[in-house]
Tab-separated table of C-alpha atoms and ligand atoms in Angstrom:
chain	number	residue	atom	x	y	z
A	1	MET	CA	94.178	-79.967	-5.169
A	2	LEU	CA	92.000	-77.093	-6.533
A	3	ALA	CA	88.531	-76.849	-7.349
A	4	ARG	CA	86.178	-73.890	-8.170
A	5	THR	CA	82.803	-72.986	-8.161
A	6	VAL	CA	80.714	-69.763	-9.629
A	7	THR	CA	78.437	-67.716	-7.421
A	8	HIS	CA	77.123	-64.193	-7.986
A	9	ALA	CA	77.422	-61.119	-5.822
A	10	LEU	CA	74.644	-58.431	-5.823
A	11	VAL	CA	76.045	-54.998	-6.528
A	12	GLY	CA	72.693	-53.375	-6.368
A	13	LEU	CA	70.031	-54.941	-8.529
A	14	ASN	CA	73.224	-56.410	-10.604
A	15	PRO	CA	75.063	-59.711	-10.441
A	16	CYS	CA	78.857	-59.647	-10.577
A	17	ALA	CA	80.260	-63.068	-10.959
A	18	VAL	CA	82.694	-64.555	-7.928
A	19	GLU	CA	84.626	-67.269	-8.588
A	20	VAL	CA	85.158	-69.380	-5.179
A	21	GLU	CA	88.162	-71.150	-5.409
A	22	ALA	CA	89.117	-73.973	-2.644
A	23	HIS	CA	93.022	-74.863	-2.500
A	24	LEU	CA	93.968	-77.924	-0.405
A	25	GLN	CA	97.478	-78.366	0.892
A	26	ARG	CA	99.374	-80.481	2.994
A	27	GLY	CA	100.557	-78.475	6.010
A	28	ILE	CA	99.258	-78.117	9.680
A	29	PRO	CA	95.482	-77.758	9.399
A	30	SER	CA	94.004	-74.537	9.131
A	31	PHE	CA	91.107	-72.485	7.008
A	32	ALA	CA	91.685	-69.459	5.778
A	33	ILE	CA	89.102	-67.199	3.504
A	34	VAL	CA	90.766	-64.515	1.448
A	35	GLY	CA	89.752	-61.828	-1.263
A	36	LEU	CA	87.802	-58.979	0.382
A	37	ALA	CA	85.281	-60.940	2.616
A	38	ASP	CA	83.393	-58.751	5.227
A	39	ARG	CA	82.685	-59.997	8.571
A	40	ALA	CA	79.850	-62.257	7.713
A	41	CYS	CA	81.213	-63.754	4.864
A	42	GLN	CA	84.480	-64.711	7.120
A	43	GLU	CA	82.139	-65.914	9.313
A	44	ALA	CA	81.578	-68.321	6.814
A	45	LYS	CA	84.249	-70.307	7.987
A	46	HIS	CA	82.445	-71.822	11.234
A	47	ARG	CA	79.387	-72.365	9.288
A	48	VAL	CA	80.904	-74.277	6.602
A	49	ARG	CA	82.858	-76.371	8.609
A	50	SER	CA	80.159	-77.411	11.151
A	51	GLY	CA	77.495	-77.900	8.174
A	52	ILE	CA	79.989	-80.158	6.373
A	53	ALA	CA	80.465	-82.100	9.652
A	54	SER	CA	76.855	-81.940	10.161
A	55	ALA	CA	76.361	-83.476	6.818
A	56	GLU	CA	78.568	-86.484	7.776
A	57	LEU	CA	80.786	-85.403	5.206
A	58	ASP	CA	84.813	-85.123	5.998
A	59	TRP	CA	86.458	-82.205	6.789
A	60	PRO	CA	89.898	-82.165	5.147
A	61	THR	CA	92.774	-82.095	7.739
A	62	LYS	CA	94.700	-79.832	5.380
A	63	ARG	CA	95.830	-76.500	4.829
A	64	ILE	CA	92.611	-75.055	3.063
A	65	THR	CA	92.628	-71.646	1.318
A	66	VAL	CA	89.651	-70.404	-0.167
A	67	ASN	CA	89.609	-67.439	-2.556
A	68	LEU	CA	87.174	-65.228	-3.502
A	69	ALA	CA	87.639	-63.626	-7.209
A	70	PRO	CA	87.761	-60.610	-8.431
A	71	ALA	CA	89.534	-59.620	-4.949
A	72	GLY	CA	88.550	-55.929	-5.726
A	73	LEU	CA	84.944	-56.657	-5.118
A	74	ARG	CA	84.036	-56.564	-1.819
A	75	LYS	CA	82.146	-59.538	-0.520
A	76	GLU	CA	79.194	-59.434	1.644
A	77	GLY	CA	76.887	-61.504	3.464
A	78	SER	CA	76.323	-65.363	3.824
A	79	ALA	CA	75.494	-66.351	0.251
A	80	PHE	CA	79.237	-67.684	-0.095
A	81	ASP	CA	78.590	-70.292	2.505
A	82	LEU	CA	77.457	-72.780	0.139
A	83	PRO	CA	79.326	-72.131	-3.051
A	84	ILE	CA	82.592	-72.511	-0.423
A	85	ALA	CA	81.303	-75.576	1.025
A	86	LEU	CA	80.818	-77.206	-2.521
A	87	ALA	CA	84.537	-76.031	-3.511
A	88	VAL	CA	86.057	-77.659	-0.602
A	89	LEU	CA	83.952	-81.025	-0.810
A	90	ALA	CA	85.178	-80.972	-4.358
A	91	ALA	CA	88.847	-80.387	-4.098
A	92	SER	CA	88.514	-82.870	-1.195
A	93	ASP	CA	87.101	-85.508	-3.963
A	94	GLN	CA	83.792	-85.825	-2.310
A	95	LEU	CA	82.460	-84.558	-5.553
A	96	PRO	CA	82.713	-86.131	-8.734
A	97	PRO	CA	85.227	-83.816	-10.728
A	98	ASP	CA	82.892	-82.614	-13.109
A	99	ALA	CA	80.175	-82.628	-10.724
A	100	LEU	CA	79.688	-78.561	-10.691
A	101	GLU	CA	80.220	-78.096	-14.357
A	102	ASP	CA	77.373	-75.522	-15.560
A	103	HIS	CA	76.278	-75.262	-11.870
A	104	ALA	CA	75.865	-72.115	-9.827
A	105	ALA	CA	75.352	-71.993	-6.170
A	106	PHE	CA	73.763	-69.434	-3.700
A	107	GLY	CA	72.718	-69.838	-0.004
A	108	GLU	CA	73.786	-69.707	3.552
A	109	LEU	CA	74.387	-72.760	5.727
A	110	ALA	CA	73.069	-73.033	9.379
A	111	LEU	CA	75.403	-74.824	11.896
A	112	ASP	CA	73.493	-78.056	11.489
A	113	GLY	CA	73.946	-78.505	7.739
A	114	ARG	CA	70.474	-77.039	6.487
A	115	LEU	CA	70.230	-74.436	3.516
A	116	ARG	CA	68.738	-71.104	4.441
A	117	PRO	CA	67.640	-68.838	1.944
A	118	VAL	CA	69.703	-65.315	1.585
A	119	ALA	CA	68.180	-61.976	-0.202
A	120	GLY	CA	68.931	-61.717	-3.693
A	121	ALA	CA	68.215	-65.352	-4.941
A	122	LEU	CA	66.883	-64.070	-8.311
A	123	VAL	CA	69.476	-61.557	-9.140
A	124	ALA	CA	72.055	-64.077	-8.457
A	125	ALA	CA	70.317	-66.472	-10.760
A	126	GLU	CA	69.914	-64.222	-13.209
A	127	GLY	CA	73.987	-63.722	-13.071
A	128	ALA	CA	73.897	-67.644	-13.666
A	129	ARG	CA	72.144	-67.429	-16.670
A	130	ARG	CA	73.619	-64.525	-18.082
A	131	ALA	CA	77.213	-66.611	-17.328
A	132	GLY	CA	75.900	-69.445	-19.399
A	133	LEU	CA	75.015	-71.964	-16.426
A	134	THR	CA	72.098	-73.765	-16.588
A	135	ARG	CA	71.632	-74.946	-13.053
A	136	LEU	CA	71.517	-73.225	-9.519
A	137	VAL	CA	72.489	-75.178	-6.205
A	138	CYS	CA	70.160	-73.673	-3.814
A	139	PRO	CA	67.705	-73.573	-0.594
A	140	LEU	CA	64.448	-74.981	-1.346
A	141	GLU	CA	62.709	-71.652	-0.395
A	142	SER	CA	64.865	-70.114	-3.062
A	143	ALA	CA	63.720	-72.041	-5.847
A	144	PRO	CA	60.950	-70.527	-7.254
A	145	GLU	CA	63.176	-66.820	-7.762
A	146	VAL	CA	65.826	-69.220	-9.572
A	147	ALA	CA	63.132	-70.731	-11.678
A	148	LEU	CA	61.878	-66.896	-12.296
A	149	ALA	CA	65.132	-66.217	-13.907
A	150	GLY	CA	64.780	-69.503	-16.254
A	151	VAL	CA	67.615	-71.443	-14.467
A	152	GLU	CA	66.906	-74.999	-13.226
A	153	PRO	CA	67.157	-74.705	-8.980
A	154	VAL	CA	68.823	-77.682	-8.017
A	155	ALA	CA	67.094	-76.923	-4.721
A	156	ALA	CA	67.479	-78.697	-1.325
A	157	HIS	CA	67.058	-78.525	2.291
A	158	HIS	CA	70.163	-79.995	3.678
A	159	LEU	CA	73.666	-79.876	2.480
A	160	ALA	CA	73.406	-83.673	2.718
A	161	GLU	CA	70.585	-83.679	0.043
A	162	ALA	CA	72.509	-81.131	-2.274
A	163	VAL	CA	75.499	-83.388	-2.191
A	164	ALA	CA	73.636	-86.664	-2.914
A	165	TYR	CA	72.021	-84.646	-6.292
A	166	LEU	CA	75.294	-83.648	-7.408
A	167	ARG	CA	76.930	-87.040	-7.062
A	168	GLY	CA	73.930	-88.608	-8.869
A	169	GLU	CA	72.238	-90.356	-6.060
A	170	ARG	CA	69.121	-88.946	-6.161
A	171	ASP	CA	67.237	-86.372	-8.590
A	172	PRO	CA	66.491	-82.982	-7.490
A	173	PRO	CA	62.791	-82.272	-6.697
A	174	ALA	CA	60.824	-80.953	-9.811
A	175	ALA	CA	61.279	-77.177	-10.346
A	176	PRO	CA	58.666	-75.608	-8.466
A	177	ALA	CA	55.737	-73.954	-10.874
A	178	VAL	CA	56.194	-70.152	-10.499
A	179	TYR	CA	52.899	-68.767	-9.802
A	180	ASP	CA	51.838	-65.137	-10.241
A	181	LEU	CA	49.510	-63.277	-7.948
A	182	PRO	CA	45.878	-63.620	-8.945
A	183	ASP	CA	45.123	-60.369	-11.362
A	184	ALA	CA	42.318	-59.017	-8.622
A	185	PRO	CA	42.784	-55.818	-7.211
A	186	PRO	CA	44.535	-56.603	-4.004
A	187	GLY	CA	44.074	-55.179	-0.296
A	188	PRO	CA	41.312	-53.363	1.039
A	189	ASP	CA	38.110	-52.227	-1.217
A	190	LEU	CA	36.983	-48.965	-1.782
A	191	ALA	CA	33.561	-50.382	-1.309
A	192	ASP	CA	34.386	-49.894	2.288
A	193	VAL	CA	34.723	-46.199	2.384
A	194	ARG	CA	31.461	-44.563	2.608
A	195	GLY	CA	30.807	-40.830	1.826
A	196	GLN	CA	33.942	-39.205	0.738
A	197	GLU	CA	33.175	-38.611	-2.448
A	198	ARG	CA	35.359	-36.050	-3.515
A	199	ALA	CA	38.237	-38.092	-1.944
A	200	ARG	CA	37.042	-41.107	-3.862
A	201	ARG	CA	37.400	-39.082	-6.827
A	202	ALA	CA	40.727	-37.804	-6.467
A	203	LEU	CA	41.849	-41.154	-5.934
A	204	GLU	CA	40.524	-42.401	-9.042
A	205	ILE	CA	42.068	-39.201	-10.927
A	206	ALA	CA	45.280	-39.823	-8.981
A	207	ALA	CA	45.335	-43.542	-10.597
A	208	ALA	CA	44.609	-42.987	-13.634
A	209	GLY	CA	46.994	-40.099	-14.088
A	210	GLY	CA	50.071	-41.879	-11.874
A	211	HIS	CA	49.579	-38.426	-9.766
A	212	ASN	CA	51.014	-37.734	-6.510
A	213	LEU	CA	48.569	-36.869	-3.727
A	214	LEU	CA	48.405	-35.030	-0.444
A	215	LEU	CA	45.598	-35.509	1.846
A	216	VAL	CA	44.969	-32.596	3.999
A	217	GLY	CA	42.597	-32.827	6.819
A	218	PRO	CA	42.466	-33.548	10.933
A	219	PRO	CA	43.502	-37.073	12.143
A	220	GLY	CA	41.060	-39.821	12.439
A	221	ILE	CA	38.903	-39.166	9.435
A	222	GLY	CA	40.253	-41.965	7.339
A	223	LYS	CA	43.252	-40.583	5.225
A	224	THR	CA	44.839	-43.907	5.654
A	225	MET	CA	42.314	-45.766	4.771
A	226	LEU	CA	41.619	-44.188	1.674
A	227	ALA	CA	45.599	-44.271	0.659
A	228	ARG	CA	45.494	-47.924	1.498
A	229	ARG	CA	42.846	-48.260	-1.499
A	230	LEU	CA	44.908	-46.683	-4.226
A	231	PRO	CA	47.050	-49.936	-5.401
A	232	GLY	CA	43.553	-51.280	-5.873
A	233	ILE	CA	42.685	-48.970	-8.428
A	234	LEU	CA	45.738	-49.124	-9.608
A	235	PRO	CA	46.237	-51.211	-13.309
A	236	PRO	CA	48.560	-54.710	-12.755
A	237	LEU	CA	52.189	-54.530	-13.083
A	238	ASP	CA	53.352	-55.679	-16.835
A	239	ASP	CA	55.899	-58.183	-17.017
A	240	ASP	CA	59.077	-55.985	-17.261
A	241	ALA	CA	57.639	-53.915	-14.206
A	242	ALA	CA	56.769	-56.855	-12.569
A	243	LEU	CA	60.497	-58.621	-12.674
A	244	GLN	CA	62.064	-55.445	-11.591
A	245	VAL	CA	59.628	-55.006	-8.562
A	246	THR	CA	60.522	-58.504	-7.767
A	247	ARG	CA	64.329	-58.257	-8.018
A	248	ILE	CA	63.938	-55.033	-5.841
A	249	HIS	CA	61.889	-57.076	-3.144
A	250	SER	CA	64.401	-59.985	-3.473
A	251	VAL	CA	67.554	-58.118	-3.377
A	252	ALA	CA	65.542	-56.277	-0.001
A	253	GLY	CA	64.835	-59.631	1.676
A	254	VAL	CA	61.219	-59.052	1.626
A	255	LEU	CA	59.913	-61.399	-0.723
A	256	PRO	CA	57.760	-64.042	0.759
A	257	PRO	CA	59.362	-67.289	0.903
A	258	GLY	CA	57.881	-69.353	-2.266
A	259	ALA	CA	56.541	-66.371	-3.851
A	260	GLY	CA	56.578	-65.648	-7.837
A	261	LEU	CA	56.204	-62.555	-9.832
A	262	VAL	CA	54.709	-59.602	-8.035
A	263	ARG	CA	52.094	-58.558	-9.950
A	264	VAL	CA	50.409	-56.362	-7.595
A	265	PRO	CA	51.591	-52.669	-7.309
A	266	PRO	CA	53.530	-52.230	-3.794
A	267	PHE	CA	52.007	-50.103	-1.159
A	268	ARG	CA	54.829	-48.970	1.233
A	269	ALA	CA	54.333	-46.600	4.525
A	270	PRO	CA	57.334	-46.046	6.358
A	271	HIS	CA	57.239	-44.680	9.569
A	272	HIS	CA	58.047	-40.911	10.481
A	273	THR	CA	60.730	-42.211	12.708
A	274	ALA	CA	62.520	-44.229	9.897
A	275	SER	CA	66.106	-43.409	8.917
A	276	ALA	CA	66.751	-41.604	5.704
A	277	ALA	CA	69.041	-44.822	4.622
A	278	ALA	CA	65.671	-46.992	5.477
A	279	VAL	CA	63.592	-44.456	3.601
A	280	VAL	CA	65.696	-43.834	0.692
A	281	GLY	CA	67.889	-46.843	0.509
A	282	GLY	CA	71.853	-47.478	1.666
A	283	GLY	CA	73.461	-49.357	4.496
A	284	PRO	CA	75.399	-52.302	4.436
A	285	GLY	CA	74.746	-53.845	0.868
A	286	PRO	CA	73.649	-51.349	0.140
A	287	ARG	CA	69.832	-52.135	0.606
A	288	PRO	CA	67.251	-50.925	-1.393
A	289	GLY	CA	64.740	-48.510	0.907
A	290	GLU	CA	61.166	-48.006	1.328
A	291	ALA	CA	61.409	-45.662	-1.767
A	292	SER	CA	62.722	-48.455	-4.124
A	293	LEU	CA	60.158	-51.057	-2.320
A	294	ALA	CA	57.538	-48.866	-3.473
A	295	HIS	CA	58.542	-49.084	-7.155
A	296	GLY	CA	55.486	-49.370	-9.558
A	297	GLY	CA	53.322	-48.707	-6.777
A	298	VAL	CA	52.460	-46.035	-3.743
A	299	LEU	CA	54.690	-44.495	-1.184
A	300	TYR	CA	52.779	-43.544	1.810
A	301	LEU	CA	53.937	-40.885	4.204
A	302	ASP	CA	51.539	-40.151	6.954
A	303	GLU	CA	51.936	-36.907	9.011
A	304	LEU	CA	54.456	-35.654	6.181
A	305	PRO	CA	55.472	-32.881	8.248
A	306	GLU	CA	56.527	-35.302	11.049
A	307	PHE	CA	59.367	-36.860	8.937
A	308	PRO	CA	62.742	-35.236	9.254
A	309	ARG	CA	63.640	-32.537	6.322
A	310	PRO	CA	66.531	-34.703	5.433
A	311	VAL	CA	64.522	-37.612	4.524
A	312	LEU	CA	62.134	-35.662	3.061
A	313	GLU	CA	64.795	-34.042	0.881
A	314	ALA	CA	66.398	-37.316	0.110
A	315	LEU	CA	63.023	-37.993	-1.786
A	316	ARG	CA	63.944	-35.410	-4.123
A	317	GLU	CA	66.291	-37.356	-6.295
A	318	PRO	CA	63.420	-40.315	-6.822
A	319	LEU	CA	60.440	-37.823	-7.212
A	320	GLU	CA	62.637	-36.020	-10.167
A	321	ASP	CA	64.686	-39.102	-11.704
A	322	GLY	CA	62.641	-42.576	-10.516
A	323	VAL	CA	66.121	-43.437	-9.214
A	324	VAL	CA	68.025	-43.358	-5.896
A	325	SER	CA	71.822	-43.565	-5.988
A	326	VAL	CA	73.435	-45.000	-2.946
A	327	VAL	CA	77.270	-44.477	-2.509
A	328	ARG	CA	79.037	-47.609	-1.641
A	329	VAL	CA	82.774	-48.660	-1.288
A	330	GLY	CA	84.191	-48.795	-4.820
A	331	GLY	CA	81.569	-47.105	-6.484
A	332	ARG	CA	77.578	-46.298	-6.519
A	333	ALA	CA	74.430	-48.385	-6.930
A	334	VAL	CA	71.516	-47.250	-8.427
A	335	PHE	CA	67.775	-48.581	-7.236
A	336	PRO	CA	64.804	-47.716	-9.343
A	337	ALA	CA	62.461	-45.796	-7.286
A	338	ARG	CA	59.521	-44.701	-9.699
A	339	PHE	CA	56.471	-44.520	-7.393
A	340	GLN	CA	53.321	-42.425	-6.632
A	341	LEU	CA	53.725	-40.462	-3.338
A	342	VAL	CA	50.558	-40.047	-1.154
A	343	GLY	CA	51.110	-38.081	1.804
A	344	THR	CA	48.973	-36.736	4.404
A	345	MET	CA	49.048	-33.725	6.701
A	346	ASN	CA	47.007	-31.558	9.354
A	347	LEU	CA	46.838	-28.157	8.988
A	348	CYS	CA	48.468	-27.408	12.118
A	349	PRO	CA	50.419	-29.794	14.629
A	350	CYS	CA	47.237	-30.513	16.726
A	351	GLY	CA	44.861	-31.378	13.786
A	352	ALA	CA	41.781	-29.400	15.286
A	353	ARG	CA	42.392	-26.698	12.512
A	354	GLY	CA	39.985	-26.878	9.781
A	355	ASP	CA	37.693	-29.319	11.688
A	356	PRO	CA	34.283	-27.656	12.652
A	357	GLY	CA	33.645	-28.247	16.355
A	358	THR	CA	37.012	-28.693	17.845
A	359	ALA	CA	39.124	-25.931	18.938
A	360	CYS	CA	42.990	-25.594	17.875
A	361	VAL	CA	45.307	-25.066	20.842
A	362	CYS	CA	48.597	-24.469	18.512
A	363	THR	CA	50.174	-21.353	18.612
A	364	PRO	CA	51.043	-19.250	15.386
A	365	GLN	CA	54.496	-20.071	15.590
A	366	ARG	CA	54.269	-23.602	16.403
A	367	ILE	CA	51.798	-23.770	13.137
A	368	GLU	CA	54.362	-21.770	11.231
A	369	ARG	CA	57.290	-24.379	12.474
A	370	TYR	CA	54.840	-27.136	11.574
A	371	ARG	CA	54.012	-25.888	7.733
A	372	GLU	CA	57.881	-25.334	7.009
A	373	ARG	CA	59.057	-28.584	7.544
A	374	LEU	CA	57.402	-29.181	4.318
A	375	SER	CA	59.614	-27.510	1.914
A	376	ARG	CA	57.425	-25.675	-1.386
A	377	ALA	CA	59.846	-27.674	-3.404
A	378	LEU	CA	58.279	-30.820	-1.898
A	379	LEU	CA	54.786	-29.198	-1.708
A	380	ASP	CA	54.926	-28.555	-5.618
A	381	ARG	CA	55.494	-32.351	-6.295
A	382	PHE	CA	51.509	-33.033	-5.291
A	383	ASP	CA	49.624	-32.738	-8.352
A	384	LEU	CA	46.400	-33.223	-6.129
A	385	VAL	CA	46.032	-31.817	-3.137
A	386	LEU	CA	42.939	-32.522	-1.234
A	387	ALA	CA	41.067	-30.986	1.834
A	388	VAL	CA	39.325	-34.226	3.480
A	389	PRO	CA	36.461	-33.615	5.918
A	390	ARG	CA	35.392	-35.527	8.437
A	391	PRO	CA	32.617	-37.161	7.369
A	392	ARG	CA	29.103	-36.840	8.697
A	393	GLY	CA	27.284	-39.062	10.664
A	394	SER	CA	24.703	-39.731	7.944
A	395	GLU	CA	27.446	-40.721	5.191
A	396	LEU	CA	28.852	-43.276	7.626
A	397	ALA	CA	25.654	-44.723	7.699
A	398	GLY	CA	24.742	-44.795	4.098
A	399	ALA	CA	25.362	-47.257	1.609
A	400	ARG	CA	28.855	-49.122	0.432
A	401	GLY	CA	30.737	-47.197	-1.844
A	402	GLU	CA	31.461	-48.372	-5.674
A	403	SER	CA	34.004	-51.370	-5.685
A	404	SER	CA	37.594	-51.072	-6.464
A	405	THR	CA	37.170	-53.543	-9.340
A	406	ASP	CA	34.292	-51.016	-11.019
A	407	VAL	CA	36.939	-47.755	-10.463
A	408	ARG	CA	39.690	-49.850	-11.733
A	409	THR	CA	37.887	-50.540	-15.155
A	410	ARG	CA	37.632	-46.991	-15.752
A	411	VAL	CA	41.228	-46.099	-14.589
A	412	LEU	CA	42.257	-48.578	-17.169
A	413	LEU	CA	40.195	-47.080	-20.042
A	414	ALA	CA	41.759	-43.604	-19.060
A	415	ARG	CA	45.132	-44.957	-19.181
A	416	GLU	CA	44.781	-46.266	-22.611
A	417	HIS	CA	43.364	-43.096	-23.706
A	418	LEU	CA	46.152	-41.131	-22.400
A	419	ALA	CA	48.471	-43.261	-23.955
A	420	LEU	CA	46.699	-42.896	-27.317
A	421	VAL	CA	45.559	-39.597	-27.733
A	422	SER	CA	46.917	-35.958	-27.077
A	423	SER	CA	43.563	-34.121	-26.767
A	424	PRO	CA	43.632	-30.431	-27.569
A	425	LEU	CA	42.764	-27.630	-24.804
A	426	ALA	CA	39.259	-26.305	-25.998
A	427	ASP	CA	39.473	-22.097	-26.028
A	428	ASP	CA	37.247	-21.894	-23.195
A	429	ALA	CA	39.381	-24.182	-21.276
A	430	SER	CA	42.665	-22.347	-22.118
A	431	ALA	CA	41.054	-18.791	-21.164
A	432	LEU	CA	40.306	-20.566	-17.456
A	433	LEU	CA	43.704	-21.541	-17.303
A	434	THR	CA	45.219	-18.176	-18.442
A	435	ALA	CA	42.793	-15.855	-15.790
A	436	ALA	CA	43.943	-18.977	-13.015
A	437	VAL	CA	47.696	-18.535	-13.466
A	438	GLU	CA	47.007	-14.616	-12.816
A	439	ARG	CA	44.418	-14.889	-9.948
A	440	LEU	CA	46.173	-17.584	-8.221
A	441	SER	CA	49.634	-16.583	-9.285
A	442	LEU	CA	50.412	-20.060	-10.673
A	443	SER	CA	54.128	-20.971	-11.559
A	444	ALA	CA	55.173	-22.020	-14.775
A	445	ARG	CA	55.213	-25.555	-12.699
A	446	GLY	CA	51.778	-25.016	-11.225
A	447	ARG	CA	50.263	-24.558	-14.791
A	448	ALA	CA	51.633	-27.302	-16.215
A	449	ARG	CA	50.757	-29.536	-13.259
A	450	THR	CA	47.140	-28.399	-13.330
A	451	LEU	CA	47.121	-28.965	-17.343
A	452	ARG	CA	48.275	-32.760	-16.701
A	453	VAL	CA	45.707	-33.271	-14.175
A	454	ALA	CA	43.243	-31.536	-16.594
A	455	HIS	CA	44.168	-33.937	-19.307
A	456	THR	CA	43.622	-37.197	-17.325
A	457	ILE	CA	40.268	-35.353	-15.961
A	458	ALA	CA	39.240	-35.425	-19.609
A	459	ALA	CA	40.890	-39.129	-20.359
A	460	LEU	CA	38.435	-40.235	-17.642
A	461	ALA	CA	35.344	-38.660	-19.254
A	462	GLY	CA	36.775	-40.009	-22.522
A	463	ALA	CA	36.357	-36.577	-24.019
A	464	ASP	CA	38.571	-35.786	-26.845
A	465	VAL	CA	39.027	-32.276	-26.014
A	466	VAL	CA	40.258	-30.734	-22.977
A	467	GLY	CA	37.391	-28.448	-21.469
A	468	ALA	CA	36.783	-25.622	-19.155
A	469	SER	CA	35.061	-28.100	-16.766
A	470	HIS	CA	38.217	-30.441	-16.629
A	471	VAL	CA	40.355	-27.481	-15.968
A	472	GLY	CA	38.182	-26.133	-13.685
A	473	GLU	CA	37.901	-29.609	-11.636
A	474	ALA	CA	41.678	-29.457	-11.905
A	475	LEU	CA	42.065	-26.361	-10.177
A	476	SER	CA	39.841	-27.524	-7.336
A	477	TYR	CA	42.791	-29.445	-6.363
A	478	ARG	CA	45.224	-26.826	-5.822
A	479	PRO	CA	46.714	-26.427	-2.205
A	480	PRO	CA	44.675	-24.136	0.122
A	481	ALA	CA	45.917	-20.960	0.697
A	482	GLU	CA	47.122	-21.620	4.096
A	483	LEU	CA	49.570	-24.114	3.012
A	484	THR	CA	51.318	-21.810	0.318
A	485	ALA	CA	50.892	-18.569	2.429
B	501	ZN	ZN1	46.001	-26.883	16.190
């Protein structure tokens, strides 16, 4: 007796169809899973057997062989539990012969037969849709992701429930309404930031032009507070970007249960003790890293020089190409990773340098070592470098700042302007830039970056020509001489 179910394995963000065949033969009762299954997948034997018993279904006293095809593809994780259980039930006539037609399945089984969500349900459902399957048997928590892919979820809390649906004994619950997050600025509001006019301005420019931003200054002056407010002034993700971000978050297992499309640009802030695999991706699976989880949003690296050099170097690929490629068994997985980088650093390890009223206790050698950790190549990636001063007491007592909603309105207009118009450079602006190239010995890259920022500043002003004042302001965001020496 033979029965089949279809499920999808994840290869990066792509689904790969896997046929689960259950073959029952007479002989000494046994249960084997073949077809390049990893350990978690081998352990399905215990969960499936116990789950079927807990659902008050019969465990066949036969020689049971489950084959996962194609054999060349490595099967990882626990999402095969449910398709294996259904194939065994179908092969032992506990499901009608055509019950699984047009169905895929994806989910883990608990020992008591409950269905547990597994990361990547959205991608698995997209695979089902591409394979022409119209329904997917899954845990309740995965239903919104499955519906998002345009596949009807047959969502159940327990294996017994799923079997009852498939036997036609009861109707599956109605497909959940897929909700989008509200189109309001997420997270903390810029209105909470008092004073810091120059930093607010730099955030606005960074948002409008998608520029990378480095905040330099002593600890405890609100650099993190500023950075956290960047996603709130970015435009919401469009349909394609939202789906891609949702896919990445689904595969990484960080999508909140029941969530629909992620519309809000993400903000990810890995700690400097995070491994290279955690930051750029990798490990078993492989899983997307923080750089990919920040796709469409902001990657925030607080205390940039504290990150190990290999981690910072590994960020060069996503910074240049907007993707991360991870070597895996049998090939490479590619994850999108197009983010805005916001970093912070002090001018010295103790943080007192550049902070009037405090005395630096660092030796010149320590300062040199600290700054050397940040390669010139990485420093070059920051279009905007801003020295953030300690706010004065009078500023902190001042009125609330402009709200994120108001700033975002200008950002949206500037983005439209940049997309539609290519503003020419005024003569005096061109002369100013040429003079700066000589005076600051700007590299070709540095010049191009300054020009890009000047275009953004002009767009924010609604100007059709990039003027000297725009270039002048762009030049004020060059790294301080101490960092480039
Ligand atoms: Zn110091």
